[in-house]
CSV table of C-alpha atoms in Angstrom, one decimal:
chain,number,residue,atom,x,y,z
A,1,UNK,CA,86.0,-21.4,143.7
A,2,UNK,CA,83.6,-19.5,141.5
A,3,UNK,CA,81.5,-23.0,141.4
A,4,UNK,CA,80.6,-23.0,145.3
A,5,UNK,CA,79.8,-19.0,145.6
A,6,UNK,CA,77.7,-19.7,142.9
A,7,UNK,CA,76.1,-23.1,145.1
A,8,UNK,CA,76.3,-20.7,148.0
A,9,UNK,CA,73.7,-18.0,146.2
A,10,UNK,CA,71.6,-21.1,145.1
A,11,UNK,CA,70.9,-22.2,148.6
A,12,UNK,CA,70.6,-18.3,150.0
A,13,UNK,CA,68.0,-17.7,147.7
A,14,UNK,CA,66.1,-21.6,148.8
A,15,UNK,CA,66.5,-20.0,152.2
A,16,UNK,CA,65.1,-16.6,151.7
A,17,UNK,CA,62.4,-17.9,149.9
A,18,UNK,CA,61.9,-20.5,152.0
A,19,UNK,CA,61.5,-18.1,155.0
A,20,UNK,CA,60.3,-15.6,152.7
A,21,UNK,CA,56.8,-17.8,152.1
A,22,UNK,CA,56.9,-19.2,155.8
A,23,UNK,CA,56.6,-15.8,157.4
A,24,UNK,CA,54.3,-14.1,154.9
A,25,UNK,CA,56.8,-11.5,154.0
A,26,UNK,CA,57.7,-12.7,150.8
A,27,UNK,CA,61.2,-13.9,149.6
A,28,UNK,CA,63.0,-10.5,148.8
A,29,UNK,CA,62.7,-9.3,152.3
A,30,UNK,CA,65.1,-12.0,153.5
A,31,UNK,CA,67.4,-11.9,150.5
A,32,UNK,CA,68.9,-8.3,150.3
A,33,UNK,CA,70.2,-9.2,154.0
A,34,UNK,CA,71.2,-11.8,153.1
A,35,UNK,CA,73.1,-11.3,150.2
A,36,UNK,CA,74.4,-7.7,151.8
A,37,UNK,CA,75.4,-8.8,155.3
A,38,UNK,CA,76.8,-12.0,154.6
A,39,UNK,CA,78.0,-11.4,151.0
A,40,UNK,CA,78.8,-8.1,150.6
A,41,UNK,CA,77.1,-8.0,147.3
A,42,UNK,CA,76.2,-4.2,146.8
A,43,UNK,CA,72.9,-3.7,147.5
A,44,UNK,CA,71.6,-1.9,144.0
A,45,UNK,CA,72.7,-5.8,142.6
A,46,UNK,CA,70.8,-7.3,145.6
A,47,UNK,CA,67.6,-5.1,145.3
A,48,UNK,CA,67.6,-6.1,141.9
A,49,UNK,CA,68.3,-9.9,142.2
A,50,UNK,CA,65.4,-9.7,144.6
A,51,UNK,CA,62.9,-7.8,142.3
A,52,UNK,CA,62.7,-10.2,139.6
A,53,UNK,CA,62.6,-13.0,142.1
A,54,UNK,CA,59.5,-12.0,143.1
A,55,UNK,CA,58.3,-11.6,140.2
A,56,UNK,CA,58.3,-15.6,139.7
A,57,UNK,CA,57.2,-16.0,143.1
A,58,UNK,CA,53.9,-14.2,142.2
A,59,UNK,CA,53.8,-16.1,138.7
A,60,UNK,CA,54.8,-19.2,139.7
A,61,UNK,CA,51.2,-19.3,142.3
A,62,UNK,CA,49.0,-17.7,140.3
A,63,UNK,CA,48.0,-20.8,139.0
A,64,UNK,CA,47.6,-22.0,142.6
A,65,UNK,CA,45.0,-19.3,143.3
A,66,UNK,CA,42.9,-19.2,140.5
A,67,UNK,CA,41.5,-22.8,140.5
A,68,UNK,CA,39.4,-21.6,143.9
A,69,UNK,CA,39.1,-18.3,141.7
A,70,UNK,CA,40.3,-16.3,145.1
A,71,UNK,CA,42.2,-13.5,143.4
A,72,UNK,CA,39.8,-11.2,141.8
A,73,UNK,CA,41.5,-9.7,138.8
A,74,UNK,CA,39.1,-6.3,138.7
A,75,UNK,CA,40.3,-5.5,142.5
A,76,UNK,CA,43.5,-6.1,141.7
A,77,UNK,CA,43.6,-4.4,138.2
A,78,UNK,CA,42.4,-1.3,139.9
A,79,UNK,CA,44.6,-0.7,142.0
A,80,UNK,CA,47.4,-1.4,140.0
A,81,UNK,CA,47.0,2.0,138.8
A,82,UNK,CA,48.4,3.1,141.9
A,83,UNK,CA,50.8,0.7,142.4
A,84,UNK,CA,52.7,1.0,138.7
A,85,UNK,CA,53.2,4.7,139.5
A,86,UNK,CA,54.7,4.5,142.6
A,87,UNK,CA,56.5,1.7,141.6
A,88,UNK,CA,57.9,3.8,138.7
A,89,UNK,CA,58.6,6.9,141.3
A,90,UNK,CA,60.2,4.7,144.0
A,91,UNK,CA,62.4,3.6,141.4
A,92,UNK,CA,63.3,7.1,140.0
A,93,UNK,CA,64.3,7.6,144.2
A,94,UNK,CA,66.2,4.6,144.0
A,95,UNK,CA,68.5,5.9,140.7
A,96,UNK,CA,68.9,9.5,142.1
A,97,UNK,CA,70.1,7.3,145.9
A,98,UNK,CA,72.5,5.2,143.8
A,99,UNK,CA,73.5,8.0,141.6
A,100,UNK,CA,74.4,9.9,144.5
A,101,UNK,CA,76.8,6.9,146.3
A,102,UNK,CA,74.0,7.3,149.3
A,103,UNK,CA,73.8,3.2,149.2
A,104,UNK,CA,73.6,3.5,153.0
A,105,UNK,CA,70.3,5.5,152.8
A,106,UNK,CA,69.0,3.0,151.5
A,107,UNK,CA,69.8,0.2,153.8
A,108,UNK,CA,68.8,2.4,156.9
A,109,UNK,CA,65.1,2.7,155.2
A,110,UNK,CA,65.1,-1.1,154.7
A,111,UNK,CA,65.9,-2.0,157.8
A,112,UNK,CA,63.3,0.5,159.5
A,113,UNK,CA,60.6,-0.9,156.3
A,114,UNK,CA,61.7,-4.3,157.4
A,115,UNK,CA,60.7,-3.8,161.5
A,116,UNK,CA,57.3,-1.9,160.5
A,117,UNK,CA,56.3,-4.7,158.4
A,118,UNK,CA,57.6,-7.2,161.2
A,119,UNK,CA,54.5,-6.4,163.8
A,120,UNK,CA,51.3,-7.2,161.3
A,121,UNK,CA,53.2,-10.4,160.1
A,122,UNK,CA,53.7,-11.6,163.7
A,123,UNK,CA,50.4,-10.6,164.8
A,124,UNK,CA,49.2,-12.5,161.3
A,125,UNK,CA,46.4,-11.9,159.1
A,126,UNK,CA,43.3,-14.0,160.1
A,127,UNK,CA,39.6,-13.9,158.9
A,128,UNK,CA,37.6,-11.8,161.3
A,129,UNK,CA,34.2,-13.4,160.8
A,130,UNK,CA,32.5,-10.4,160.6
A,131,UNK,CA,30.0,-9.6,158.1
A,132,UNK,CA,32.3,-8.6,154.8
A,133,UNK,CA,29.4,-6.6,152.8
A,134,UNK,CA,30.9,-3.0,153.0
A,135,UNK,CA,29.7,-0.7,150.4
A,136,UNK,CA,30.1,2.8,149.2
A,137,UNK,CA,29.9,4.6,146.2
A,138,UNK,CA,33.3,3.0,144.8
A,139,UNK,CA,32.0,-0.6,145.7
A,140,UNK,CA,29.2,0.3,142.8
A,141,UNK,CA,31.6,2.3,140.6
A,142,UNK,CA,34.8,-0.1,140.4
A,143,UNK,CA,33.0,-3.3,140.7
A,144,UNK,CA,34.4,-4.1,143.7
A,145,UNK,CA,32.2,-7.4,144.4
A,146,UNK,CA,32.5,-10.9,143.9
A,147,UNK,CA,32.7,-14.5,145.8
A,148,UNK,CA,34.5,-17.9,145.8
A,149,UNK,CA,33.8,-20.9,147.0
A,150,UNK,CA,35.2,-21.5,150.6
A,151,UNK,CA,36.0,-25.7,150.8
A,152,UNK,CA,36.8,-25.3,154.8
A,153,UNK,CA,32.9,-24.6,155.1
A,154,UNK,CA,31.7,-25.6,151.9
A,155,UNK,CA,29.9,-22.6,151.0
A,156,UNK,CA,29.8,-19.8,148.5
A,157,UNK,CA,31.2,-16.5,149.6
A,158,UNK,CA,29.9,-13.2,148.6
A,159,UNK,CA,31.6,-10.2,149.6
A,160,UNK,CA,32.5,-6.3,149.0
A,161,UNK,CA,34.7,-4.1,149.7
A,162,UNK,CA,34.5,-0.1,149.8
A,163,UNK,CA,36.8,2.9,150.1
A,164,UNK,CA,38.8,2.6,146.9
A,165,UNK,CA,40.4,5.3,147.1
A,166,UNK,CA,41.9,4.6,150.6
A,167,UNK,CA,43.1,1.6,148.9
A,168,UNK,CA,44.5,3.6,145.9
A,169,UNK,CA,46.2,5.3,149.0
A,170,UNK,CA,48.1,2.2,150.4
A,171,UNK,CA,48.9,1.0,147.1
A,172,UNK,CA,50.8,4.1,145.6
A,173,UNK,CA,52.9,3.7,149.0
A,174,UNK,CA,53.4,0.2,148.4
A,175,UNK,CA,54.7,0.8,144.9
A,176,UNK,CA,57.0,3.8,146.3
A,177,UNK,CA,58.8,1.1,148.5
A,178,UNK,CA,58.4,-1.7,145.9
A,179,UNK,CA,60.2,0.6,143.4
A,180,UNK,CA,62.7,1.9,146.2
A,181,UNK,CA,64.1,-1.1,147.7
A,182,UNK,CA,63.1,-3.8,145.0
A,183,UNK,CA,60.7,-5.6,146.9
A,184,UNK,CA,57.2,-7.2,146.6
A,185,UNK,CA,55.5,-4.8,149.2
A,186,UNK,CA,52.9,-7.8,149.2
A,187,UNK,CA,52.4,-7.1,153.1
A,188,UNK,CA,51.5,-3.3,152.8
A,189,UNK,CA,49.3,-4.4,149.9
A,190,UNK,CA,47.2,-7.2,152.0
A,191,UNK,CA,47.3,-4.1,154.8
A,192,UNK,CA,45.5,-1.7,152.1
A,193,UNK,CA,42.5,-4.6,151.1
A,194,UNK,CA,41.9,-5.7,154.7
A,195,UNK,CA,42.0,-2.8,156.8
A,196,UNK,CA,41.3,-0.4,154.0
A,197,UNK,CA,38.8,-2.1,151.7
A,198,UNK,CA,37.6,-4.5,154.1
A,199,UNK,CA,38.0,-7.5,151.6
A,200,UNK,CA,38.1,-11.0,153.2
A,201,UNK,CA,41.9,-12.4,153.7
A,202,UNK,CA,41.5,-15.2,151.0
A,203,UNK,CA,40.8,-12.6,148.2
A,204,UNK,CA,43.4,-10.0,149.7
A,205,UNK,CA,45.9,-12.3,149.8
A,206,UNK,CA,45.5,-14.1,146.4
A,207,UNK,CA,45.2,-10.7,144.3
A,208,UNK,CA,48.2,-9.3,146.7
A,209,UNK,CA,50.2,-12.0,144.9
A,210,UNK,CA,48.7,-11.3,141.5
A,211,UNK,CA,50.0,-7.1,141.7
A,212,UNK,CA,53.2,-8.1,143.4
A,213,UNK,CA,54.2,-9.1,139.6
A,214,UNK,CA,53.1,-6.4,138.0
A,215,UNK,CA,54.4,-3.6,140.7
A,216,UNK,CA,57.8,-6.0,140.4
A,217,UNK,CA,57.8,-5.7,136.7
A,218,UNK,CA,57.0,-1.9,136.5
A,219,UNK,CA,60.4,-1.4,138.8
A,220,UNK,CA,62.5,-4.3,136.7
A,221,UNK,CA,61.8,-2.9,133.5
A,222,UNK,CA,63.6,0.7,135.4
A,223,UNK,CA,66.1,-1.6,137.3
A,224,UNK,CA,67.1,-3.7,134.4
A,225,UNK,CA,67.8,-0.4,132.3
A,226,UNK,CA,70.0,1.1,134.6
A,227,UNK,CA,72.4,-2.2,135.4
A,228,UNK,CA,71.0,-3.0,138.9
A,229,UNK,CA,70.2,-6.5,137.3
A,230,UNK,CA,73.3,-8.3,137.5
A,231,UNK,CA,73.0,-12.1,136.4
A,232,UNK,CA,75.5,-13.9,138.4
A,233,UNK,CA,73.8,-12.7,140.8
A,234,UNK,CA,70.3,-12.7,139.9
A,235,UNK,CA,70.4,-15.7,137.8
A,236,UNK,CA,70.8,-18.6,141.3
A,237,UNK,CA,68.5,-16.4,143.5
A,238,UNK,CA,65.6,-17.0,141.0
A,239,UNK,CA,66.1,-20.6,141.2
A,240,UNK,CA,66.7,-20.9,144.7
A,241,UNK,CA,64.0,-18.5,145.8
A,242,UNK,CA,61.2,-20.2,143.4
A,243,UNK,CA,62.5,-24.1,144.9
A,244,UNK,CA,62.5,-22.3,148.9
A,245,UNK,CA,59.3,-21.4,148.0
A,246,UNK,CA,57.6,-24.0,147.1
A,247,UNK,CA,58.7,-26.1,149.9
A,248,UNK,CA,57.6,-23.5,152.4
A,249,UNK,CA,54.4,-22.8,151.2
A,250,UNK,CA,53.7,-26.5,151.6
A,251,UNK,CA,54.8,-26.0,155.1
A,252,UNK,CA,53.1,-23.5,156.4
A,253,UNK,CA,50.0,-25.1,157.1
A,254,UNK,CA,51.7,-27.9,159.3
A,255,UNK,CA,53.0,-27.2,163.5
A,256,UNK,CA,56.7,-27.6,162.7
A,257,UNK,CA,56.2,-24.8,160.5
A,258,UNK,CA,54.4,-22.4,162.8
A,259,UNK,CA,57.2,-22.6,165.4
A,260,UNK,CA,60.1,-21.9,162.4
A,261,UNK,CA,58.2,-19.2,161.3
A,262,UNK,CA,58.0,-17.6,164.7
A,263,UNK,CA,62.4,-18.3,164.6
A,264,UNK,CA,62.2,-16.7,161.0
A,265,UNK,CA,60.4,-13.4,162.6
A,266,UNK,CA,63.1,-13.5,165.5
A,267,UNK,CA,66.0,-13.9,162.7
A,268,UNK,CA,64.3,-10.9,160.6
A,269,UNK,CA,64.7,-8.4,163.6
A,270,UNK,CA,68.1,-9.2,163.9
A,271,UNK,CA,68.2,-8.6,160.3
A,272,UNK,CA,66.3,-5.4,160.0
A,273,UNK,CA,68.4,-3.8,163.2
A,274,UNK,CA,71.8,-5.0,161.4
A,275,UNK,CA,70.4,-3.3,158.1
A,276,UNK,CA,69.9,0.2,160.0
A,277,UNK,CA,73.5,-0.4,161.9
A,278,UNK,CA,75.1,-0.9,158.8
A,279,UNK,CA,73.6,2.4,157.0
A,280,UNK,CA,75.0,4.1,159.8
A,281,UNK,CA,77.9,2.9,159.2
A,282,UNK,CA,78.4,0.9,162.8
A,283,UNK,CA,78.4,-2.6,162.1
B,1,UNK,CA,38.3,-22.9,130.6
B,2,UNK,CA,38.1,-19.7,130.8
B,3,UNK,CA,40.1,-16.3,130.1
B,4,UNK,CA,41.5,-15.9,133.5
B,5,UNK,CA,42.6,-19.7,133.9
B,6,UNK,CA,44.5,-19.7,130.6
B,7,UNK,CA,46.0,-16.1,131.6
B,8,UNK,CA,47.2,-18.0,134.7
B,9,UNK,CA,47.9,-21.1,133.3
B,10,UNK,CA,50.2,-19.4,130.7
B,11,UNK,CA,52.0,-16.8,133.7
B,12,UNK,CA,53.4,-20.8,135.1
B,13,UNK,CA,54.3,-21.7,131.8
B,14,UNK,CA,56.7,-18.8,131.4
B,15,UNK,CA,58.4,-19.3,134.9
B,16,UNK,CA,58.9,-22.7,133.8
B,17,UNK,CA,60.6,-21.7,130.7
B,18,UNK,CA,62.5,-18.3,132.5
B,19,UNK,CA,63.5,-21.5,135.4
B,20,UNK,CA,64.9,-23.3,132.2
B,21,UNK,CA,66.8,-20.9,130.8
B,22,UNK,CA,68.4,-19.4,133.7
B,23,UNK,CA,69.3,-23.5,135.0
B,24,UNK,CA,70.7,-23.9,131.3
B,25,UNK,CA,72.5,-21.2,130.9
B,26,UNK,CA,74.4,-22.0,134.3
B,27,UNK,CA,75.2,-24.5,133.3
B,28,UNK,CA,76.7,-23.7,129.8
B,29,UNK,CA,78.6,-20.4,131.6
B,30,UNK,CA,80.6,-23.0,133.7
B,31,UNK,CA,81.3,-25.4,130.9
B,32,UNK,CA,82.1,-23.0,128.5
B,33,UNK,CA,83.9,-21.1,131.6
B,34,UNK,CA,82.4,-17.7,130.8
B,35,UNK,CA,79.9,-16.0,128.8
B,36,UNK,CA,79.2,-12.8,126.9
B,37,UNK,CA,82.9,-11.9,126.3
B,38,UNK,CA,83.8,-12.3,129.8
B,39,UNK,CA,85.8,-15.2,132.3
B,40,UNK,CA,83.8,-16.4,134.7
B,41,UNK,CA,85.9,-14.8,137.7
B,42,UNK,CA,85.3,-11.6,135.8
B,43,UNK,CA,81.3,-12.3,135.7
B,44,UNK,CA,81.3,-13.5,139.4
B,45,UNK,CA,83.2,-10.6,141.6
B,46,UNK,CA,80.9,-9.3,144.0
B,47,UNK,CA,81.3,-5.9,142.4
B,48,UNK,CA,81.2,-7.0,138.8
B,49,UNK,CA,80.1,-4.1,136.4
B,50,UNK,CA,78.9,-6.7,134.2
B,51,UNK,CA,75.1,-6.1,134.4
B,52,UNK,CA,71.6,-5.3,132.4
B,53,UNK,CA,73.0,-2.3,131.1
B,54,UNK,CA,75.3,-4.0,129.0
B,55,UNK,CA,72.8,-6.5,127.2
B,56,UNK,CA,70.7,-5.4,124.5
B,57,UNK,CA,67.7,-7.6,123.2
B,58,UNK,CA,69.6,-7.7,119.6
B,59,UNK,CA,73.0,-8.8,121.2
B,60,UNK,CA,71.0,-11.0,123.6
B,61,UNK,CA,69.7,-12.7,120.4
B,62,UNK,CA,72.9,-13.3,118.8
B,63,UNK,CA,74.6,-15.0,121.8
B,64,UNK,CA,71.7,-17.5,121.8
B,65,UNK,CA,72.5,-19.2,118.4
B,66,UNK,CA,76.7,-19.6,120.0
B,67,UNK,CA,74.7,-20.8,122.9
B,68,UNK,CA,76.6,-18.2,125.5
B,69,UNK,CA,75.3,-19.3,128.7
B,70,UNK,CA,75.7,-15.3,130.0
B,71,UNK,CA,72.9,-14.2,127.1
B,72,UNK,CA,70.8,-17.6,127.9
B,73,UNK,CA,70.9,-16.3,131.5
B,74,UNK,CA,69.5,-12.5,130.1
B,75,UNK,CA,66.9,-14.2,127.9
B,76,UNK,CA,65.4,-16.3,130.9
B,77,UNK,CA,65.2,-12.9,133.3
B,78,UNK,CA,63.8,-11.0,130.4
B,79,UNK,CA,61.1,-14.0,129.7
B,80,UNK,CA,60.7,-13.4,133.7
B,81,UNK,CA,59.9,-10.2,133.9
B,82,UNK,CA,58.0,-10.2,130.6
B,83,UNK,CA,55.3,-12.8,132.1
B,84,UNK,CA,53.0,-9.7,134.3
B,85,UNK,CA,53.2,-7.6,131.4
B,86,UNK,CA,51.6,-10.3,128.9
B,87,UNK,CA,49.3,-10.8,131.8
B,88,UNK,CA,48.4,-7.3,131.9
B,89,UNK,CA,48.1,-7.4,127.6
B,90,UNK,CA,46.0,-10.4,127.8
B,91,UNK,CA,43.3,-8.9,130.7
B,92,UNK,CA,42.8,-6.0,128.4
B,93,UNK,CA,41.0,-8.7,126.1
B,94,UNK,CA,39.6,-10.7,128.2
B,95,UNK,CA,37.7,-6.9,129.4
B,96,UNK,CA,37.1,-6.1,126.3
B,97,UNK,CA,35.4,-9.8,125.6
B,98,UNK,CA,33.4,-9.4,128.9
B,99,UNK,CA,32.2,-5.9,127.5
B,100,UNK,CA,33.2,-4.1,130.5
B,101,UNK,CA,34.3,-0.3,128.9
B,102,UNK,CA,35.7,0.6,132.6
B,103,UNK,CA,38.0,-2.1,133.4
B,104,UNK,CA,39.4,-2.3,130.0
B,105,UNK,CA,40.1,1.6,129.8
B,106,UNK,CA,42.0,0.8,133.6
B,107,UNK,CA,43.5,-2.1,132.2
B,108,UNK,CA,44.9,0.0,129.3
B,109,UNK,CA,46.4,2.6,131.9
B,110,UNK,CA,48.7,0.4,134.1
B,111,UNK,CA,49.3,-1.1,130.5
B,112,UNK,CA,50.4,2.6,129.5
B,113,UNK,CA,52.1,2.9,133.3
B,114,UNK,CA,54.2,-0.3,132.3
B,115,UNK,CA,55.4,0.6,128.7
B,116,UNK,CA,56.5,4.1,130.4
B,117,UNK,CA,58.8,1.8,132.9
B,118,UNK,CA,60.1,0.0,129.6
B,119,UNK,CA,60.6,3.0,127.2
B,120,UNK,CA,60.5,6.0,128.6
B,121,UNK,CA,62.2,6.8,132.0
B,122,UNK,CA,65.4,4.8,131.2
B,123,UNK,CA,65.8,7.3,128.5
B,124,UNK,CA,65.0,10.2,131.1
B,125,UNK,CA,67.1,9.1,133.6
B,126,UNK,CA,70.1,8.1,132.0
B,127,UNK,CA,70.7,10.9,129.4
């Protein structure tokens, strides 16, 4: 019944991003799994189901963000540059892979992606109370200041951040793989600001989620051109991932949601090892 | 309110409307048991060849008035993926309102990054 597979993709994509926003890895990373190990749907359709998923995710909380006025649009703007262009030359990658048949290239580098990015997320990103005033030449050159009002301690945050172009450096890779597999990269991009920049976690986080849609855009527009988009597919994914989503990030801040995301990270592994398995043609 | 809370303000709007579409036309491909030319069997196999490709902004338009739920479905992803880039469009202004040359010249480069995505390397890599 075409009715129930079409059900079925509804409630993988409330899963994915429901696990997707409970973890921290975003809702795209759990999907092409999902929909490739347990569907069988090919995984250019899956990668591209995925990609304009996230793209809602990161527009649907924008609005979230901006009311503390967290995500600040000059960081993020800036290193868009870097992010667009690898976006557009992990796509390129991805078209040459696909034109090739060498689908199962691409599912070993997910699943190896997948297990790097597993490690910082299970660790997780806290605030290191440290003094956040870093500043270097690019701190004055691009701007990169600003503050926001904290309402856990009811005071105004100032901060910098420096070493733009070790930034710039992160985010070109995190474009590469955003354009490759047809994910958010939002992890390697919160990895660039924090360790990189030195930006506090609220503002990393918030303008992370802010570039995810552009980067995810950049790739669609490549992805939509050459039939990766498919919209049976694509089409229940976006709805289920945007309703998964907002339930988990409601979640996250309560116990019961600590210990499912810890099952989520377990579940991931397994997910990531069966990705490489599969590429080599094992499992 | 200010530029950046009206940007943001507007990105939701257009995920509502994208959610819309893509619940509507659902919906009308499984009473109207297809869409775009095709069965619904046809449009569901796992390896379907019916994708992006296929659908051009022109055709999409036309389906809309017969309210085909397959080109309802294309115009709520392309209203999707269209949100970042007005977002990207409407920073450039709200730069060049806050009179800062720098971030509206950087603005108009991942701009310029985008509309090569959209216009340019299809046409590289395809023909």
């Amino acid at each position: 019944m075409v009715i129930i597979y079409f059900i079925e993709l509804i409630v993988v994509g409330i899963l994915a991003g429901f696990a997707g926003s409970l973890s921290g890895l975003g809702g795209g990373v759990v999907v092409i799994p999902l929909l490739t190990i347990l569907f069988g749907v090919p995984i250019d359709y899956a990668a591209g189901a995925s990609l304009v998923s996230t793209i809602a995710t990161s527009s649907g909380a924008a609005s979230a963000y901006v009311k503390e006025r967290l995500s600040n649009i000059r960081i993020g703007m800036s290193l868009e540059v870097a992010t667009t262009l690898g976006a557009i030359g992990g796509s390129i990658i991805a078209a040459y892979i696909y034109s090739k048949n060498l689908d199962q290239l691409i599912f070993i580098i997910f699943g190896v992606v997948l297990l790097f990015l597993l490690y910082p997320t299970f660790k997780g990103f806290r605030e290191k109370h440290e003094r956040r005033m870093h500043k270097d030449w690019s701190t004055k050159f691009f701007q990169l200041e600003g503050n926001y009002y904290d309402r856990s301690t009811n005071k105004r945050v100032y901060y910098s951040g420096y070493r733009w172009w070790f930034g710039e450096g992160v985010m070109g890779i995190a474009g590469i793989i955003s354009g490759l597999l047809g994910i958010g990269s939002g992890t390697l991009k919160v990895i660039g600001m924090d360790w990189g920049m030195k930006l506090p976690m609220k503002v990393t986080t918030s303008t992370s989620n802010f570039m995810i849609g552009v980067t995810a855009a950049t790739s669609s527009a490549i992805y939509w051109a050459l039939g990766y988009v498919q919209p049976f597919i694509a089409a229940p994914i976006v709805i289920g991932i945007l309703i998964g989503s907002y339930y988990g990030s409601k979640m996250l801040q309560t116990m019961a949601g600590k210990r499912i995301r810890l099952i989520f990270l377990m579940l991931l592994l397994v997910a990531g090892l069966e990705m490489i398995l599969r590429g080599f043609g094992v499992a | 309110m200010e530029m950046n809370d009206i940007i943001s303000y507007g990105l939701r709007i257009g995920v509502i409307i994208s959610f819309l579409l893509l619940a509507l036309g659902s919906v009308l491909l499984f009473i109207n048991g297809g869409g775009g030319g095709y069965t619904i069997k046809q449009l569901s196999m796992t390896n379907s060849s019916i994708n992006s490709s296929q659908f051009s902004i022109n055709g999409i338009m036309h389906g809309i008035d017969m309210l085909d739920g397959m080109d309802i479905i294309m115009l709520g992803l392309i209203v999707l993926v269209a949100t970042p880039i007005v977002r990207v469009l409407l920073s450039i202004v709200a730069f060049v309102v806050e009179r800062n040359p720098l971030y509206t010249i950087i603005t108009i480069i991942v701009l310029t990054d985008l509309m090569i995505a959209i216009f340019i390397i299809p046409k590289l890599i395809i023909h």
